[in-house]
Amino acid sequence: MAERKVNLADVAQAAGLRTPIRHQLFIGGQFVDAASGETLATLNPHDNTPIADVALAGAADVDRAVEAATKALPAWRRLAAADRGRVLLKLADLIEANAEELARLESLDTGHPLRDSRALDVPRTAACYRYFGGMADKFQGETIPVEAGFLNYTLREPVGVVGQVVPWNFPLMFTSWKMAPALAAGNTIVMKPAEVTPLTSLKIAELMREAGLPDGVVNMVPGLGTVAGQAIAEHPGIHKIAFTGSTATGRKIVQASAGNLKKVQLELGGKGPNIVFDDANLVAAVNGSAWAIFHNQGQACIAGSRLILHERIADAFLDKFIALATSIRLGNPLDATTEMGPLTSQLHRDRVLGYVKVAREQGGEVLAGGKTPDGDLAKGCYVEPTIVRAKSPRDRIAQEEVFGPFVTVLTFKTDDEALAIANGTDYGLGSGLWTMNLPRAHRFAREIHAGMVWINSYKRVNPGSPFGGTGLSGYGREMGFDAMREYTQVKSVWVNVDAQIPPWYPR
Ligand code: NAP
Ligand code: MG
């Protein structure tokens, strides 16, 4: 055992946890230390105190995990689909039975307000496993009407051993989006959680074991992206890699996957346009736009981070929007009345604050926030809700993903101008628009470069509805039937049913 620098029991008690915090790798159904014995502390972003020293996987541990996943694959893929589904359904029940524990652990490690972890992260995680648990035996091949005398049908087979690398912004939920369809389809998994937020992934591994998931079907290797993540992306024993994170890392994954031509699925950054037309219901648009950017401290790839306002309503909208933003209750995520917590790491907080400087340098006007709060919260990773008016849609703050509680305001006069601004980045993930004009709403839904469009709403997700992007936001889709297609490959089977002796060439 590696030496513990933190007293886990004290930390757990202070956070209201009832069960032990898991801090080891999960390989072949066992919690184990890293081969090197190395650990890395995961911190509480509320005050930057250590929570736990977590085993740090290296390439040797990834090898062990791939070995376990390879060994587990034949039996898991041959299991009746309904029986794989049953394990996922049991897991969904266990997640609900442990909801408060998971919510507290997620809030402690990530800074998500407890009210969000309770109301969104945990229920959505359970719903995802339940949806794909039910999907397992309903996803099927086809029979195809080919030439006379032949039966042609397709099999949907698992891809094999799947590597999954996830970020720190929604660790509990994102691991379910990746693991649930992969498992329903009969794959086995080597997953790397983000180095700053490994705790709920390890807890899920414990619950998976309790749900009866066979050893080795899921392996968790928390570690550094450049070490464990890179080892997964390069590994010749891994047949597919699914990644969520930055566009820069996505590119590295594609390059690393070239060795054995892994199948790649990428869910990358975004710069979500959120357009408010002059006929919008302003109260709904103000509330929805605040949700679009400030939920989860703006750390969402689909965040509505470009607020594109019709000139005629811009001032009225901003008055209300600024009033709402400055009234948001910032505080300790474990306090159930907190509406906005800290960013998930100090490094990231500094990156977000760096964009306030960039905004000012390019002539942007800070309308609210733009700094860390004073007082007690100053020692945590907090940033006040920040609203900045950009001079031009070409400014860096209107082009680059900030990934924080930072919204860039732009204005337009005509529909064409609004569309040009909305489509004026290289990203294409989430998008939203607020209007009562039905033809306009559908026209924009058709013309916007994005994977998701929310009309008179923003940031809705559901396990049945496809999620993913275009352009630099990546490719492939999570959720729904599309996710099952991503985690399977089609085999076409030809049967000569008339049992004729086939001729060589007609002579
Ligand atoms: P990131 O570097 O892309 O991290 C995402 C995941 O990839 C983490 O698990 C990371 O490990 C791992 N990783 C890093 N380098 C790798 C490599 N060479 N090979 C394989 N895996 C690797 O993102 P980040 O640094 O956490 O955040 C930076 C920016 O990414 C954010 O500001 C935001 O713009 C964007 N982002 C987008 C999303 C999204 O949902 N689309 C989520 C998070 C971040 P470590 O934990 O060790 O870094
Ligand atoms: Mg942490």
XYZ file of C-alpha atoms and ligand atoms in Angstrom:
556
model
C 0.000 0.000 0.000
C 1.203 3.459 -0.804
C 1.599 5.747 2.175
C -1.560 7.760 2.899
C -0.958 11.449 3.383
C -4.600 12.321 3.987
C -6.897 10.900 6.634
C -9.638 9.574 4.416
C -12.027 8.816 7.256
C -11.903 12.415 8.534
C -12.470 13.856 5.082
C -15.355 11.458 4.461
C -17.000 12.283 7.753
C -16.720 16.033 7.220
C -18.375 15.653 3.817
C -21.220 13.571 5.256
C -20.131 10.361 3.501
C -21.104 7.037 5.054
C -18.968 4.633 3.023
C -15.214 4.580 2.367
C -13.739 6.705 -0.412
C -12.261 4.423 -3.086
C -8.807 5.576 -4.108
C -7.211 2.604 -5.882
C -7.267 1.462 -9.492
C -9.996 -1.055 -10.374
C -8.569 -3.862 -12.513
C -10.007 -7.337 -13.083
C -12.652 -6.764 -10.408
C -10.131 -5.794 -7.691
C -9.126 -2.468 -6.181
C -5.337 -2.378 -6.505
C -2.427 0.050 -6.173
C -0.538 1.285 -9.211
C 2.399 -0.949 -10.198
C 4.715 1.997 -9.472
C 3.029 2.693 -6.113
C 2.548 6.303 -7.205
C -0.422 8.388 -6.086
C -1.789 11.840 -6.830
C -3.937 13.878 -4.431
C -7.383 14.891 -5.649
C -8.426 18.221 -4.161
C -11.619 19.835 -2.937
C -11.937 22.908 -5.180
C -13.884 24.767 -2.479
C -10.673 25.326 -0.492
C -7.976 23.331 -2.327
C -7.554 20.881 0.560
C -6.662 17.266 -0.330
C -9.477 14.698 -0.301
C -7.578 11.495 -1.107
C -4.313 10.241 -2.545
C -5.471 8.338 -5.581
C -3.424 5.585 -7.234
C -1.852 6.937 -10.412
C -1.948 4.460 -13.299
C 1.054 4.144 -15.601
C 1.485 2.282 -18.878
C 2.055 -1.013 -17.001
C -1.323 -0.629 -15.274
C -3.025 0.126 -18.591
C -1.462 -3.110 -19.902
C -2.898 -5.012 -16.941
C -6.305 -3.423 -17.497
C -6.294 -4.282 -21.215
C -5.345 -7.854 -20.340
C -8.271 -8.109 -17.910
C -10.682 -6.565 -20.435
C -9.453 -8.920 -23.175
C -9.920 -11.941 -20.931
C -13.442 -10.848 -19.953
C -14.576 -10.078 -23.510
C -15.581 -13.534 -24.910
C -17.954 -14.411 -22.072
C -19.438 -10.910 -21.828
C -20.163 -10.578 -25.532
C -21.726 -14.049 -25.651
C -23.977 -13.418 -22.679
C -27.641 -13.001 -23.659
C -28.216 -9.305 -24.333
C -31.064 -9.285 -21.795
C -28.662 -10.531 -19.123
C -26.191 -7.743 -19.869
C -29.133 -5.354 -19.650
C -30.141 -6.813 -16.325
C -26.751 -5.900 -14.796
C -27.169 -2.302 -15.985
C -30.713 -2.133 -14.593
C -29.431 -3.415 -11.253
C -26.682 -0.803 -11.357
C -29.275 1.954 -11.968
C -31.138 0.776 -8.850
C -27.910 0.747 -6.822
C -27.085 4.277 -7.989
C -30.473 5.412 -6.719
C -29.978 3.548 -3.440
C -26.607 5.326 -3.049
C -27.799 8.642 -4.499
C -26.895 10.860 -1.563
C -23.459 9.275 -1.251
C -22.702 9.753 -4.938
C -24.052 13.310 -4.946
C -21.875 14.322 -2.000
C -18.785 12.660 -3.438
C -19.309 14.360 -6.815
C -19.795 17.760 -5.159
C -16.729 17.264 -2.977
C -14.442 16.323 -5.872
C -15.780 18.614 -8.630
C -17.400 21.600 -6.911
C -20.852 20.948 -8.400
C -23.473 22.455 -6.095
C -25.075 19.635 -4.106
C -28.527 20.654 -5.337
C -27.341 19.963 -8.921
C -25.570 16.723 -8.010
C -28.750 15.544 -6.292
C -31.256 16.783 -8.860
C -29.297 16.308 -12.094
C -25.995 14.412 -12.060
C -27.117 11.382 -10.063
C -30.633 10.932 -11.517
C -29.317 11.434 -15.051
C -26.613 8.846 -14.416
C -29.138 6.290 -13.164
C -31.449 7.108 -16.100
C -28.628 6.512 -18.579
C -27.783 3.038 -17.229
C -31.499 2.200 -17.101
C -32.114 3.351 -20.665
C -29.246 1.281 -22.073
C -30.100 -1.614 -19.746
C -33.484 -1.687 -21.468
C -31.875 -1.147 -24.877
C -29.510 -4.131 -24.680
C -31.979 -6.683 -26.084
C -33.834 -4.284 -28.364
C -30.989 -3.308 -30.620
C -31.030 -5.697 -33.528
C -29.758 -6.491 -36.987
C -31.752 -6.623 -40.204
C -32.682 -9.033 -42.963
C -32.059 -7.588 -46.385
C -34.008 -8.536 -49.540
C -31.146 -9.572 -51.852
C -31.165 -11.782 -54.993
C -33.287 -14.938 -55.190
C -31.992 -17.984 -53.382
C -30.096 -16.082 -50.728
C -30.770 -14.961 -47.178
C -28.775 -11.933 -46.106
C -28.857 -10.670 -42.539
C -26.738 -8.429 -40.355
C -25.277 -8.996 -36.919
C -24.470 -6.067 -34.652
C -21.307 -7.166 -32.924
C -19.392 -5.381 -30.150
C -16.251 -3.549 -31.242
C -14.200 -5.365 -28.577
C -12.049 -3.772 -25.882
C -12.955 -0.103 -25.711
C -10.809 2.684 -24.235
C -12.712 5.613 -22.768
C -11.104 8.865 -21.637
C -13.316 11.407 -19.881
C -12.894 14.973 -18.575
C -13.545 16.537 -15.189
C -16.644 18.630 -15.873
C -19.337 15.933 -15.433
C -17.354 12.869 -14.310
C -20.245 10.802 -12.946
C -22.627 11.510 -15.803
C -20.071 11.295 -18.609
C -18.811 7.900 -17.452
C -22.414 6.632 -17.723
C -22.849 8.103 -21.211
C -19.783 6.176 -22.313
C -20.016 2.943 -20.333
C -23.755 2.212 -20.541
C -24.042 1.813 -24.345
C -20.628 0.136 -24.593
C -21.639 -2.488 -22.023
C -25.144 -2.982 -23.431
C -23.539 -3.750 -26.805
C -21.177 -6.357 -25.279
C -17.846 -4.492 -25.197
C -15.388 -4.513 -22.308
C -13.849 -1.276 -21.052
C -10.652 0.397 -19.912
C -11.608 3.828 -18.632
C -9.469 6.755 -17.550
C -11.232 9.388 -15.473
C -9.735 12.895 -15.326
C -6.862 13.233 -12.886
C -8.650 15.950 -10.875
C -12.001 14.099 -10.488
C -11.531 10.310 -10.182
C -13.664 9.589 -7.105
C -17.196 8.953 -8.377
C -15.885 6.778 -11.236
C -14.217 4.515 -8.668
C -17.422 4.443 -6.602
C -19.350 3.383 -9.708
C -16.824 0.557 -10.207
C -17.630 -0.628 -6.686
C -21.380 -0.521 -7.430
C -20.835 -2.352 -10.729
C -19.180 -5.188 -8.845
C -22.137 -5.238 -6.447
C -24.537 -5.305 -9.422
C -22.872 -8.513 -10.625
C -20.740 -7.186 -13.452
C -18.186 -9.916 -14.169
C -14.550 -9.195 -13.268
C -12.568 -7.417 -15.960
C -15.581 -6.143 -17.935
C -14.892 -2.632 -16.616
C -11.447 -1.462 -15.518
C -10.743 2.021 -14.108
C -7.281 3.486 -14.429
C -7.159 7.022 -13.030
C -3.925 8.672 -14.098
C -2.382 11.442 -16.127
C -3.692 12.093 -19.621
C -0.212 12.249 -21.055
C 0.686 8.873 -19.496
C -2.346 6.619 -18.924
C -4.529 8.423 -21.488
C -1.817 8.295 -24.123
C -1.163 4.587 -23.351
C -4.849 3.826 -23.938
C -4.941 5.798 -27.201
C -1.866 3.955 -28.498
C -2.614 0.471 -27.143
C -2.701 -2.239 -29.840
C -5.078 -4.349 -27.689
C -7.759 -1.622 -27.672
C -10.139 -1.573 -30.642
C -11.898 1.729 -30.146
C -11.296 4.921 -28.208
C -14.109 7.216 -27.105
C -12.978 10.588 -25.836
C -14.567 13.693 -24.344
C -12.397 16.750 -23.723
C -10.543 19.502 -25.510
C -10.101 19.746 -29.261
C -6.303 19.847 -28.822
C -6.285 16.515 -26.958
C -8.780 15.090 -29.462
C -6.223 15.653 -32.213
C -3.539 13.831 -30.202
C -5.929 10.916 -29.679
C -6.539 10.636 -33.416
C -2.789 10.582 -34.073
C -2.098 8.037 -31.317
C -4.913 5.792 -32.569
C -3.347 5.418 -36.014
C -1.071 2.496 -35.058
C -3.802 -0.153 -34.999
C -6.419 2.040 -36.739
C -8.711 2.217 -33.742
C -12.237 3.325 -34.252
C -12.408 6.857 -32.764
C -15.319 8.789 -31.291
C -14.736 12.403 -30.206
C -16.858 14.782 -28.177
C -14.832 18.004 -28.042
C -15.238 21.665 -27.226
C -17.891 24.140 -28.227
C -18.742 27.837 -28.376
C -22.512 27.560 -28.184
C -24.479 30.347 -29.859
C -27.571 31.367 -27.902
C -29.666 33.761 -30.016
C -32.381 35.974 -28.549
C -34.713 37.528 -31.148
C -36.776 40.650 -30.545
C -40.005 38.646 -30.324
C -38.732 36.328 -27.579
C -40.390 35.923 -24.200
C -37.736 37.943 -22.364
C -38.243 36.431 -18.920
C -37.902 32.905 -20.293
C -34.913 33.928 -22.414
C -33.129 35.589 -19.470
C -33.636 32.592 -17.184
C -32.773 30.084 -19.891
C -29.676 32.000 -20.967
C -28.428 32.133 -17.372
C -28.929 28.389 -17.140
C -27.160 27.962 -20.493
C -23.950 29.547 -19.233
C -23.879 29.506 -15.419
C -25.043 25.961 -14.655
C -21.996 23.946 -13.565
C -19.990 27.188 -13.501
C -20.076 27.204 -17.301
C -17.922 24.099 -17.454
C -19.929 22.430 -20.181
C -19.016 21.782 -23.785
C -22.597 22.703 -24.767
C -22.689 25.911 -22.683
C -24.432 28.884 -24.301
C -21.256 30.935 -24.155
C -22.105 33.393 -26.953
C -25.177 35.425 -26.160
C -26.323 36.850 -29.493
C -28.958 39.556 -28.889
C -31.207 41.472 -31.256
C -30.252 45.140 -30.977
C -33.803 46.200 -30.152
C -34.027 44.112 -26.977
C -30.337 44.029 -26.008
C -30.493 46.696 -23.281
C -33.717 45.428 -21.710
C -32.381 41.872 -21.819
C -29.019 42.790 -20.313
C -30.579 44.757 -17.436
C -32.485 41.673 -16.337
C -29.650 39.254 -17.161
C -27.028 41.190 -15.185
C -29.413 41.503 -12.236
C -29.921 37.732 -12.260
C -26.212 36.933 -12.676
C -25.138 39.180 -9.814
C -27.772 37.616 -7.542
C -26.504 34.036 -7.997
C -25.556 32.494 -4.646
C -21.910 31.385 -4.770
C -20.640 29.143 -2.011
C -19.524 25.810 -0.658
C -20.948 23.165 -2.995
C -21.876 20.982 -0.022
C -24.244 23.692 1.228
C -27.624 22.733 -0.250
C -28.600 26.383 -0.866
C -25.553 27.109 -3.055
C -26.421 27.879 -6.687
C -22.897 28.137 -8.080
C -19.778 26.418 -6.770
C -16.087 26.793 -7.562
C -14.480 25.838 -10.854
C -13.047 22.345 -10.682
C -9.361 23.228 -10.365
C -7.095 26.167 -9.609
C -5.378 25.733 -12.967
C -8.696 26.037 -14.728
C -9.806 29.025 -12.618
C -6.626 30.844 -13.695
C -7.275 29.915 -17.335
C -10.769 31.420 -17.135
C -9.514 34.604 -15.422
C -6.886 34.840 -18.169
C -9.734 35.374 -20.646
C -10.920 38.438 -18.702
C -7.519 39.947 -19.439
C -7.743 38.883 -23.084
C -11.212 40.483 -23.301
C -9.964 43.820 -21.925
C -6.930 43.804 -24.240
C -9.236 43.446 -27.251
C -11.571 46.231 -26.101
C -14.226 44.043 -24.474
C -16.438 45.610 -21.822
C -16.883 43.652 -18.572
C -20.537 44.122 -17.588
C -20.447 41.840 -14.521
C -17.977 39.704 -12.570
C -14.571 39.149 -14.110
C -12.876 38.261 -10.841
C -12.743 35.901 -7.891
C -15.142 36.722 -5.050
C -13.733 38.417 -1.944
C -13.778 36.932 1.545
C -13.774 33.246 2.460
C -14.267 32.010 -1.086
C -11.041 33.641 -2.271
C -9.040 30.572 -1.226
C -11.082 28.285 -3.481
C -11.408 28.048 -7.268
C -14.285 30.527 -7.527
C -15.011 32.970 -10.350
C -17.972 35.364 -10.258
C -20.598 35.081 -13.019
C -18.965 37.079 -15.780
C -20.646 38.923 -18.666
C -18.480 40.594 -21.292
C -19.550 42.564 -24.347
C -17.205 41.851 -27.266
C -16.323 44.422 -29.908
C -16.443 41.934 -32.759
C -17.492 38.330 -33.416
C -13.836 37.774 -34.452
C -12.495 38.626 -30.964
C -10.826 35.764 -29.126
C -13.554 35.719 -26.447
C -16.106 35.194 -29.227
C -14.099 32.398 -30.873
C -12.269 30.390 -28.190
C -13.845 28.117 -25.608
C -13.429 29.669 -22.137
C -15.244 26.845 -20.339
C -16.231 28.914 -17.331
C -18.970 31.225 -16.016
C -18.059 33.656 -18.772
C -20.500 34.727 -21.451
C -19.635 36.845 -24.480
C -22.338 39.276 -25.639
C -22.764 40.150 -29.328
C -25.608 41.972 -31.079
C -27.308 41.734 -34.496
C -29.857 43.589 -36.634
C -31.089 40.969 -39.131
C -31.706 37.221 -39.173
C -28.948 36.771 -41.734
C -26.500 38.577 -39.482
C -27.538 36.428 -36.496
C -26.979 33.246 -38.500
C -23.596 34.419 -39.764
C -22.448 35.148 -36.194
C -23.841 31.825 -34.922
C -22.009 29.894 -37.640
C -18.870 32.027 -37.417
C -16.702 29.656 -35.362
C -15.052 26.319 -36.169
C -17.130 24.574 -33.497
C -20.604 23.073 -33.835
C -21.988 21.436 -30.703
C -24.885 22.973 -28.699
C -26.976 25.952 -29.847
C -30.135 27.748 -28.806
C -32.629 30.315 -29.980
C -35.463 32.232 -28.405
C -38.328 33.339 -30.672
C -42.091 33.039 -31.059
C -41.788 32.980 -34.847
C -42.285 29.358 -35.908
C -40.864 29.462 -39.460
C -37.807 31.363 -38.206
C -37.237 28.823 -35.417
C -37.265 25.896 -37.836
C -35.219 27.741 -40.440
C -32.493 28.372 -37.881
C -32.709 24.796 -36.630
C -31.950 23.718 -40.198
C -29.201 26.269 -40.918
C -27.202 26.289 -37.670
C -23.955 24.290 -37.704
C -24.488 22.250 -34.549
C -25.245 18.786 -33.229
C -28.016 20.034 -30.925
C -30.483 22.929 -31.240
C -32.712 24.019 -28.365
C -35.693 26.204 -29.274
C -37.036 28.375 -26.428
C -34.891 26.289 -24.107
C -31.249 25.415 -23.625
C -29.086 22.473 -22.497
C -31.679 19.716 -22.410
C -30.262 16.182 -22.521
C -31.931 12.774 -22.399
C -30.469 9.273 -22.820
C -32.733 8.723 -25.838
C -31.647 11.853 -27.724
C -28.416 11.884 -29.784
C -25.603 14.089 -28.448
C -22.478 15.146 -30.332
C -21.019 17.704 -32.673
C -19.670 18.739 -36.038
C -16.482 20.507 -37.123
C -13.940 20.994 -34.333
C -16.553 19.764 -31.834
C -15.821 16.209 -32.961
C -17.674 13.300 -34.508
C -19.857 10.408 -33.472
C -22.921 10.495 -31.233
C -23.579 9.500 -27.668
C -27.018 8.443 -26.360
C -29.943 6.811 -28.122
C -29.752 4.222 -30.893
C -26.849 6.182 -32.391
C -24.680 5.302 -29.387
C -25.402 1.601 -29.927
C -24.306 1.976 -33.538
C -21.075 3.629 -32.361
C -20.294 0.716 -30.053
C -21.046 -2.053 -32.566
C -19.882 -3.063 -35.987
C -22.083 -4.603 -38.629
C -21.428 -8.050 -39.997
C -23.256 -9.081 -43.157
C -24.056 -12.806 -43.394
C -24.952 -14.481 -46.740
C -26.688 -17.841 -46.796
C -27.337 -19.902 -49.909
C -30.769 -21.146 -48.838
C -31.629 -23.020 -52.019
C -28.535 -25.184 -51.510
C -27.748 -25.220 -55.214
C -24.266 -26.081 -56.250
C -22.957 -22.702 -57.351
C -21.636 -22.582 -60.921
C -18.084 -21.489 -61.611
C -18.907 -19.110 -64.515
C -21.997 -19.588 -66.625
C -20.677 -21.495 -69.705
P -8.224 17.620 -21.782
O -6.782 17.814 -21.601
O -8.735 17.394 -23.137
O -8.661 16.435 -20.803
C -9.694 15.503 -21.043
C -9.206 14.097 -20.706
O -8.164 13.712 -21.604
C -8.600 13.976 -19.315
O -8.901 12.706 -18.794
C -7.124 14.110 -19.610
O -6.288 13.610 -18.606
C -7.010 13.314 -20.887
N -5.802 13.590 -21.679
C -5.009 14.677 -21.672
N -3.999 14.539 -22.556
C -4.133 13.325 -23.133
C -3.414 12.605 -24.127
N -2.327 13.104 -24.703
N -3.855 11.379 -24.492
C -4.967 10.859 -23.936
N -5.680 11.489 -22.988
C -5.289 12.711 -22.590
O -9.014 18.837 -21.183
P -8.626 19.656 -19.871
O -7.183 20.030 -19.809
O -9.155 18.928 -18.736
O -9.432 20.979 -20.175
C -8.928 21.921 -21.121
C -10.026 22.448 -21.989
O -10.717 21.379 -22.636
C -11.126 23.170 -21.267
O -10.799 24.497 -20.996
C -12.246 23.039 -22.264
O -12.103 24.001 -23.272
C -12.054 21.697 -22.858
N -12.906 20.667 -22.250
C -14.004 20.259 -22.932
C -14.816 19.299 -22.365
C -16.041 18.810 -23.025
O -16.955 18.375 -22.350
N -16.109 18.797 -24.343
C -14.528 18.787 -21.118
C -13.380 19.202 -20.456
C -12.579 20.140 -21.047
P -5.886 14.573 -17.374
O -7.016 14.485 -16.464
O -4.653 14.003 -16.812
O -5.673 15.943 -17.953
Mg -10.989 17.131 -7.225
